[in-house]
C-alpha cells in the first residue's frame, strides 16, 4: 500500500453482533486498515459503532456512510456528530445523505421531500452549528431558531455527502469535504471523479466476496443488486453511467412483480463489474483498480459466501505493502 493511502472497513460486521466485534475491530489497525465506516439502514445506527470503535481501535479514522438527513432533526444530528468529534478529535468524518423514500417515509415516518435541497440545507446548518455558532435561519426545507451546541467540538468534523450524480457531486465538491458513492465499477470512478475535480476526497463502499465460487457469488450478488438498482436514485445513477439499456429488463420484471425474472435479467458481466470477488489477492488487485482510477478511500464490506469465514476475509483483504 502506498504511503498515505486509505483502506477502510465497514462496521458492523455481517456475521456477528456489535458487542462481539471488539477483538476483530481492535485488530484492524495492526492489519493496516486506516478507516472504519458505519452505515445506517435497518441494523445498527450510524453513530454507536463508531463510538465503540473510538475506544477499541484508537487511531483509525471514523466515518458514517451515511446518516440520512431526514430521519433526525438538524439539532439532534449536530449533537450526535459533536459527541463523536469529542470522542475522536480530528478523526471523525460525518457522512450524510438524502437516503430513500423507503427508509425515510416507510420506516421512519418522515418526509422525503426535496432531497437535494434538504441535504444542502442540512450541510449548511451543520457547518455553522458544529463550529459553535448560534443558528437562527430559515432554510428552504426547514427552519432553526436559536440552536447552539452546549459543547461544540474543538475540532469540527469534516462533512462528506452521499452523491451519485452531477448536481450532488458538485455540491459535495463546492461546499462539503468530500463525496461518498456506491455500487460502481473501477471504470465508473473516472466519470464520478471528473465531476468533483482531482483534489476532493472520494469514498466508496465496495462489496467484496472472497470466494472462487463465481456462480455462488453471482447468485448472492444478484439479490443485492436488484434490491439497490431498483431504487430510483440508483437507477438514475446507472442511467447516467450508461447502463440504462442493460438494466431495463431487470427493472421491467421487478416492476411487474416477477422477482425471479428480474434476477435472471442481471448479466454476469454487470455483477462482475460491480462486486469484487475471487481469491484474496484477486480482490485486493481489483480494489487497487478503483484507487488507480481515482477513488481516494475504498471502504470494504466483506460478504461471507461460505468457504471463507468473514474474520479470515477481513485479514486476507488487509492492504499489503507494495
Tab-separated table of N, CA, C and O in Angstrom, residues 78-167:
chain	number	residue	atom	x	y	z
A	78	UNK	N	-26.625	17.350	14.756
A	78	UNK	CA	-25.447	18.103	15.190
A	78	UNK	C	-24.941	17.599	16.533
A	78	UNK	O	-23.719	17.486	16.751
A	79	UNK	N	-25.845	17.276	17.473
A	79	UNK	CA	-25.437	16.779	18.778
A	79	UNK	C	-24.708	15.440	18.665
A	79	UNK	O	-23.656	15.229	19.298
A	80	UNK	N	-25.234	14.547	17.846
A	80	UNK	CA	-24.593	13.243	17.674
A	80	UNK	C	-23.211	13.401	17.045
A	80	UNK	O	-22.236	12.761	17.462
A	81	UNK	N	-23.119	14.259	16.034
A	81	UNK	CA	-21.830	14.482	15.375
A	81	UNK	C	-20.832	15.109	16.337
A	81	UNK	O	-19.639	14.748	16.346
A	82	UNK	N	-21.283	16.042	17.159
A	82	UNK	CA	-20.387	16.694	18.121
A	82	UNK	C	-19.878	15.691	19.148
A	82	UNK	O	-18.720	15.768	19.583
A	83	UNK	N	-20.725	14.750	19.548
A	83	UNK	CA	-20.316	13.736	20.511
A	83	UNK	C	-19.187	12.882	19.942
A	83	UNK	O	-18.182	12.618	20.617
A	84	UNK	N	-19.341	12.422	18.694
A	84	UNK	CA	-18.286	11.612	18.069
A	84	UNK	C	-17.013	12.431	17.876
A	84	UNK	O	-15.905	11.933	18.070
A	85	UNK	N	-17.172	13.683	17.486
A	85	UNK	CA	-15.996	14.536	17.292
A	85	UNK	C	-15.254	14.750	18.599
A	85	UNK	O	-14.027	14.900	18.606
A	86	UNK	N	-15.973	14.758	19.714
A	86	UNK	CA	-15.344	14.907	21.020
A	86	UNK	C	-14.632	13.625	21.438
A	86	UNK	O	-13.553	13.656	22.035
A	87	UNK	N	-15.226	12.469	21.089
A	87	UNK	CA	-14.618	11.184	21.424
A	87	UNK	C	-13.367	10.911	20.601
A	87	UNK	O	-12.438	10.253	21.072
A	88	UNK	N	-13.354	11.397	19.368
A	88	UNK	CA	-12.230	11.120	18.454
A	88	UNK	C	-11.816	12.416	17.769
A	88	UNK	O	-12.066	12.610	16.577
A	89	UNK	N	-11.182	13.315	18.470
A	89	UNK	CA	-10.846	14.629	17.899
A	89	UNK	C	-10.011	14.493	16.628
A	89	UNK	O	-8.988	13.815	16.606
A	90	UNK	N	-10.492	15.133	15.579
A	90	UNK	CA	-9.773	15.128	14.319
A	90	UNK	C	-9.852	13.834	13.545
A	90	UNK	O	-9.270	13.720	12.460
A	91	UNK	N	-10.589	12.845	14.081
A	91	UNK	CA	-10.636	11.528	13.427
A	91	UNK	C	-12.031	11.148	12.951
A	91	UNK	O	-12.218	10.055	12.413
A	92	UNK	N	-13.009	12.005	13.155
A	92	UNK	CA	-14.381	11.662	12.770
A	92	UNK	C	-14.794	12.437	11.538
A	92	UNK	O	-14.598	13.656	11.452
A	93	UNK	N	-15.371	11.710	10.577
A	93	UNK	CA	-15.921	12.308	9.359
A	93	UNK	C	-17.407	12.009	9.333
A	93	UNK	O	-17.822	10.838	9.381
A	94	UNK	N	-18.219	13.040	9.260
A	94	UNK	CA	-19.666	12.878	9.229
A	94	UNK	C	-20.135	12.754	7.787
A	94	UNK	O	-20.042	13.712	7.016
A	95	UNK	N	-20.617	11.584	7.426
A	95	UNK	CA	-21.194	11.382	6.100
A	95	UNK	C	-22.708	11.443	6.188
A	95	UNK	O	-23.332	10.725	6.971
A	96	UNK	N	-23.308	12.326	5.404
A	96	UNK	CA	-24.757	12.491	5.395
A	96	UNK	C	-25.272	12.346	3.966
A	96	UNK	O	-24.515	12.488	3.004
A	97	UNK	N	-26.564	12.066	3.834
A	97	UNK	CA	-27.136	11.939	2.501
A	97	UNK	C	-28.642	11.925	2.544
A	97	UNK	O	-29.268	11.877	3.615
A	98	UNK	N	-29.241	11.949	1.370
A	98	UNK	CA	-30.697	12.023	1.259
A	98	UNK	C	-31.383	10.737	1.664
A	98	UNK	O	-32.527	10.742	2.102
A	99	UNK	N	-30.730	9.580	1.489
A	99	UNK	CA	-31.314	8.262	1.742
A	99	UNK	C	-32.382	7.955	0.697
A	99	UNK	O	-32.238	8.319	-0.463
A	100	UNK	N	-33.479	7.307	1.107
A	100	UNK	CA	-34.503	6.873	0.140
A	100	UNK	C	-35.893	7.000	0.745
A	100	UNK	O	-36.042	7.057	1.975
A	101	UNK	N	-36.937	7.009	-0.080
A	101	UNK	CA	-38.299	7.089	0.458
A	101	UNK	C	-38.644	5.941	1.388
A	101	UNK	O	-39.353	6.134	2.383
A	102	UNK	N	-38.166	4.742	1.099
A	102	UNK	CA	-38.474	3.600	1.966
A	102	UNK	C	-37.946	3.839	3.370
A	102	UNK	O	-38.660	3.658	4.370
A	103	UNK	N	-36.688	4.247	3.474
A	103	UNK	CA	-36.083	4.436	4.790
A	103	UNK	C	-36.673	5.648	5.501
A	103	UNK	O	-37.005	5.592	6.692
A	104	UNK	N	-36.821	6.744	4.791
A	104	UNK	CA	-37.268	7.985	5.434
A	104	UNK	C	-38.758	7.942	5.760
A	104	UNK	O	-39.168	8.246	6.892
A	105	UNK	N	-39.569	7.559	4.785
A	105	UNK	CA	-41.023	7.603	4.976
A	105	UNK	C	-41.585	6.275	5.483
A	105	UNK	O	-42.364	6.238	6.438
A	106	UNK	N	-41.199	5.179	4.823
A	106	UNK	CA	-41.781	3.893	5.172
A	106	UNK	C	-41.372	3.388	6.536
A	106	UNK	O	-42.172	2.754	7.226
A	107	UNK	N	-40.123	3.647	6.921
A	107	UNK	CA	-39.614	3.093	8.172
A	107	UNK	C	-39.508	4.112	9.292
A	107	UNK	O	-39.483	3.729	10.463
A	108	UNK	N	-39.403	5.397	8.966
A	108	UNK	CA	-39.146	6.405	9.995
A	108	UNK	C	-40.187	7.511	10.063
A	108	UNK	O	-39.988	8.497	10.775
A	109	UNK	N	-41.286	7.347	9.329
A	109	UNK	CA	-42.405	8.289	9.402
A	109	UNK	C	-41.984	9.723	9.124
A	109	UNK	O	-42.572	10.671	9.641
A	110	UNK	N	-40.943	9.891	8.295
A	110	UNK	CA	-40.511	11.225	7.907
A	110	UNK	C	-41.069	11.614	6.555
A	110	UNK	O	-41.957	10.954	6.014
A	111	UNK	N	-40.546	12.687	5.999
A	111	UNK	CA	-40.968	13.154	4.678
A	111	UNK	C	-39.750	13.211	3.753
A	111	UNK	O	-38.770	13.889	4.057
A	112	UNK	N	-39.841	12.493	2.665
A	112	UNK	CA	-38.772	12.505	1.669
A	112	UNK	C	-39.143	13.539	0.613
A	112	UNK	O	-39.703	13.227	-0.427
A	113	UNK	N	-38.844	14.794	0.921
A	113	UNK	CA	-39.242	15.915	0.074
A	113	UNK	C	-37.994	16.735	-0.264
A	113	UNK	O	-37.174	17.026	0.616
A	114	UNK	N	-37.867	17.091	-1.523
A	114	UNK	CA	-36.727	17.903	-1.983
A	114	UNK	C	-35.404	17.361	-1.419
A	114	UNK	O	-34.700	18.051	-0.659
A	115	UNK	N	-35.033	16.137	-1.788
A	115	UNK	CA	-33.847	15.520	-1.179
A	115	UNK	C	-32.559	16.302	-1.402
A	115	UNK	O	-31.728	16.374	-0.500
A	116	UNK	N	-32.386	16.891	-2.577
A	116	UNK	CA	-31.173	17.677	-2.801
A	116	UNK	C	-31.151	18.889	-1.882
A	116	UNK	O	-30.148	19.168	-1.203
A	117	UNK	N	-32.258	19.630	-1.837
A	117	UNK	CA	-32.311	20.842	-1.019
A	117	UNK	C	-32.176	20.512	0.463
A	117	UNK	O	-31.504	21.231	1.210
A	118	UNK	N	-32.808	19.408	0.906
A	118	UNK	CA	-32.711	19.031	2.325
A	118	UNK	C	-31.266	18.684	2.690
A	118	UNK	O	-30.772	19.071	3.768
A	119	UNK	N	-30.573	17.995	1.805
A	119	UNK	CA	-29.176	17.655	2.061
A	119	UNK	C	-28.318	18.922	2.095
A	119	UNK	O	-27.486	19.109	2.987
A	120	UNK	N	-28.521	19.803	1.127
A	120	UNK	CA	-27.775	21.067	1.085
A	120	UNK	C	-28.023	21.895	2.337
A	120	UNK	O	-27.087	22.418	2.962
A	121	UNK	N	-29.294	22.029	2.730
A	121	UNK	CA	-29.632	22.843	3.894
A	121	UNK	C	-29.043	22.251	5.173
A	121	UNK	O	-28.547	22.986	6.055
A	122	UNK	N	-29.091	20.919	5.291
A	122	UNK	CA	-28.534	20.262	6.475
A	122	UNK	C	-27.028	20.453	6.532
A	122	UNK	O	-26.455	20.705	7.603
A	123	UNK	N	-26.370	20.342	5.397
A	123	UNK	CA	-24.932	20.586	5.338
A	123	UNK	C	-24.605	21.990	5.834
A	123	UNK	O	-23.699	22.183	6.673
A	124	UNK	N	-25.328	22.980	5.352
A	124	UNK	CA	-25.044	24.369	5.740
A	124	UNK	C	-25.321	24.601	7.221
A	124	UNK	O	-24.552	25.288	7.911
A	125	UNK	N	-26.406	24.022	7.733
A	125	UNK	CA	-26.694	24.137	9.159
A	125	UNK	C	-25.598	23.490	9.990
A	125	UNK	O	-25.110	24.066	10.971
A	126	UNK	N	-25.194	22.282	9.619
A	126	UNK	CA	-24.204	21.551	10.404
A	126	UNK	C	-22.854	22.270	10.420
A	126	UNK	O	-22.176	22.307	11.458
A	127	UNK	N	-22.473	22.839	9.307
A	127	UNK	CA	-21.201	23.561	9.278
A	127	UNK	C	-21.219	24.713	10.273
A	127	UNK	O	-20.229	24.961	10.978
A	128	UNK	N	-22.340	25.404	10.349
A	128	UNK	CA	-22.450	26.512	11.296
A	128	UNK	C	-22.534	26.009	12.729
A	128	UNK	O	-21.812	26.487	13.621
A	129	UNK	N	-23.399	25.017	12.970
A	129	UNK	CA	-23.620	24.544	14.335
A	129	UNK	C	-22.374	23.886	14.912
A	129	UNK	O	-22.021	24.100	16.087
A	130	UNK	N	-21.680	23.094	14.128
A	130	UNK	CA	-20.515	22.370	14.634
A	130	UNK	C	-19.309	23.284	14.839
A	130	UNK	O	-18.347	22.910	15.507
A	131	UNK	N	-19.372	24.473	14.284
A	131	UNK	CA	-18.307	25.444	14.541
A	131	UNK	C	-18.598	26.278	15.792
A	131	UNK	O	-17.808	27.142	16.168
A	132	UNK	N	-19.755	26.026	16.430
A	132	UNK	CA	-20.091	26.705	17.676
A	132	UNK	C	-21.019	27.888	17.521
A	132	UNK	O	-21.341	28.553	18.514
A	133	UNK	N	-21.468	28.163	16.302
A	133	UNK	CA	-22.352	29.309	16.089
A	133	UNK	C	-23.743	29.055	16.675
A	133	UNK	O	-24.209	27.921	16.746
A	134	UNK	N	-24.403	30.122	17.063
A	134	UNK	CA	-25.828	30.062	17.375
A	134	UNK	C	-26.571	30.234	16.061
A	134	UNK	O	-26.372	31.219	15.353
A	135	UNK	N	-27.430	29.276	15.743
A	135	UNK	CA	-28.058	29.255	14.420
A	135	UNK	C	-29.530	29.633	14.529
A	135	UNK	O	-30.320	28.975	15.209
A	136	UNK	N	-29.866	30.707	13.867
A	136	UNK	CA	-31.260	31.091	13.635
A	136	UNK	C	-31.358	31.340	12.142
A	136	UNK	O	-30.805	32.324	11.636
A	137	UNK	N	-32.032	30.452	11.445
A	137	UNK	CA	-32.002	30.518	9.980
A	137	UNK	C	-33.224	29.826	9.397
A	137	UNK	O	-33.651	28.769	9.860
A	138	UNK	N	-33.823	30.475	8.388
A	138	UNK	CA	-34.887	29.834	7.616
A	138	UNK	C	-34.256	29.304	6.326
A	138	UNK	O	-33.879	30.069	5.437
A	139	UNK	N	-34.118	27.997	6.254
A	139	UNK	CA	-33.601	27.348	5.055
A	139	UNK	C	-34.784	27.009	4.138
A	139	UNK	O	-35.949	27.166	4.520
A	140	UNK	N	-34.491	26.530	2.960
A	140	UNK	CA	-35.575	26.183	2.031
A	140	UNK	C	-36.445	25.056	2.579
A	140	UNK	O	-37.671	25.068	2.409
A	141	UNK	N	-35.844	24.089	3.281
A	141	UNK	CA	-36.597	22.896	3.677
A	141	UNK	C	-36.889	22.795	5.166
A	141	UNK	O	-37.613	21.898	5.594
A	142	UNK	N	-36.326	23.669	5.986
A	142	UNK	CA	-36.635	23.685	7.416
A	142	UNK	C	-36.165	25.003	8.001
A	142	UNK	O	-35.417	25.763	7.365
A	143	UNK	N	-36.601	25.248	9.223
A	143	UNK	CA	-36.203	26.466	9.932
A	143	UNK	C	-35.640	26.088	11.297
A	143	UNK	O	-36.169	25.203	11.983
A	144	UNK	N	-34.573	26.752	11.710
A	144	UNK	CA	-33.963	26.542	13.023
A	144	UNK	C	-33.950	27.883	13.746
A	144	UNK	O	-33.559	28.898	13.174
A	145	UNK	N	-34.374	27.860	15.015
A	145	UNK	CA	-34.446	29.102	15.779
A	145	UNK	C	-33.619	28.970	17.060
A	145	UNK	O	-33.982	28.224	17.965
A	146	UNK	N	-32.515	29.661	17.089
A	146	UNK	CA	-31.738	29.789	18.315
A	146	UNK	C	-31.027	28.533	18.786
A	146	UNK	O	-30.859	28.350	20.003
A	147	UNK	N	-30.561	27.686	17.871
A	147	UNK	CA	-29.865	26.464	18.293
A	147	UNK	C	-28.367	26.733	18.441
A	147	UNK	O	-27.732	27.282	17.546
A	148	UNK	N	-27.831	26.332	19.580
A	148	UNK	CA	-26.382	26.358	19.766
A	148	UNK	C	-25.985	25.114	20.555
A	148	UNK	O	-26.615	24.795	21.575
A	149	UNK	N	-24.961	24.429	20.107
A	149	UNK	CA	-24.463	23.277	20.842
A	149	UNK	C	-23.956	23.712	22.211
A	149	UNK	O	-23.233	24.702	22.333
A	150	UNK	N	-24.343	22.963	23.238
A	150	UNK	CA	-23.851	23.262	24.581
A	150	UNK	C	-22.335	23.147	24.634
A	150	UNK	O	-21.663	23.910	25.330
A	151	UNK	N	-21.819	22.179	23.873
A	151	UNK	CA	-20.369	21.999	23.822
A	151	UNK	C	-19.978	21.688	22.379
A	151	UNK	O	-20.076	20.546	21.934
A	152	UNK	N	-19.565	22.688	21.674
A	152	UNK	CA	-19.122	22.472	20.294
A	152	UNK	C	-17.762	21.779	20.306
A	152	UNK	O	-16.938	22.040	21.186
A	153	UNK	N	-17.516	20.889	19.368
A	153	UNK	CA	-16.225	20.182	19.350
A	153	UNK	C	-15.071	21.131	19.068
A	153	UNK	O	-15.200	22.071	18.276
A	154	UNK	N	-13.934	20.895	19.732
A	154	UNK	CA	-12.763	21.727	19.488
A	154	UNK	C	-12.306	21.611	18.041
A	154	UNK	O	-11.838	22.580	17.444
A	155	UNK	N	-12.445	20.398	17.501
A	155	UNK	CA	-12.128	20.176	16.092
A	155	UNK	C	-13.410	19.744	15.390
A	155	UNK	O	-13.829	18.591	15.532
A	156	UNK	N	-14.074	20.634	14.670
A	156	UNK	CA	-15.314	20.238	13.982
A	156	UNK	C	-15.029	19.113	12.994
A	156	UNK	O	-13.975	19.090	12.342
A	157	UNK	N	-15.939	18.165	12.882
A	157	UNK	CA	-15.702	17.062	11.952
A	157	UNK	C	-15.799	17.526	10.506
A	157	UNK	O	-16.522	18.463	10.180
A	158	UNK	N	-15.053	16.872	9.639
A	158	UNK	CA	-15.255	17.064	8.216
A	158	UNK	C	-16.610	16.464	7.858
A	158	UNK	O	-17.060	15.501	8.471
A	159	UNK	N	-17.260	17.033	6.850
A	159	UNK	CA	-18.581	16.560	6.424
A	159	UNK	C	-18.501	16.165	4.957
A	159	UNK	O	-18.035	16.948	4.119
A	160	UNK	N	-18.938	14.952	4.654
A	160	UNK	CA	-18.947	14.469	3.275
A	160	UNK	C	-20.372	14.071	2.904
A	160	UNK	O	-21.175	13.713	3.766
A	161	UNK	N	-20.672	14.145	1.610
A	161	UNK	CA	-22.033	13.925	1.133
A	161	UNK	C	-22.145	12.666	0.291
A	161	UNK	O	-21.293	12.411	-0.569
A	162	UNK	N	-23.215	11.912	0.501
A	162	UNK	CA	-23.570	10.840	-0.430
A	162	UNK	C	-24.003	11.495	-1.731
A	162	UNK	O	-24.902	12.336	-1.749
A	163	UNK	N	-23.342	11.129	-2.812
A	163	UNK	CA	-23.581	11.810	-4.083
A	163	UNK	C	-23.438	10.821	-5.228
A	163	UNK	O	-22.416	10.145	-5.343
A	164	UNK	N	-24.454	10.753	-6.081
A	164	UNK	CA	-24.454	9.799	-7.182
A	164	UNK	C	-24.440	10.440	-8.560
A	164	UNK	O	-24.039	9.801	-9.523
A	165	UNK	N	-24.899	11.676	-8.643
A	165	UNK	CA	-24.981	12.309	-9.965
A	165	UNK	C	-24.450	13.740	-9.898
A	165	UNK	O	-24.170	14.254	-8.805
A	166	UNK	N	-24.298	14.398	-11.050
A	166	UNK	CA	-23.567	15.666	-11.083
A	166	UNK	C	-24.019	16.723	-10.092
A	166	UNK	O	-23.172	17.371	-9.448
A	167	UNK	N	-25.308	16.939	-9.925
A	167	UNK	CA	-25.741	18.040	-9.056
A	167	UNK	C	-25.246	17.857	-7.627
A	167	UNK	O	-24.693	18.782	-7.014
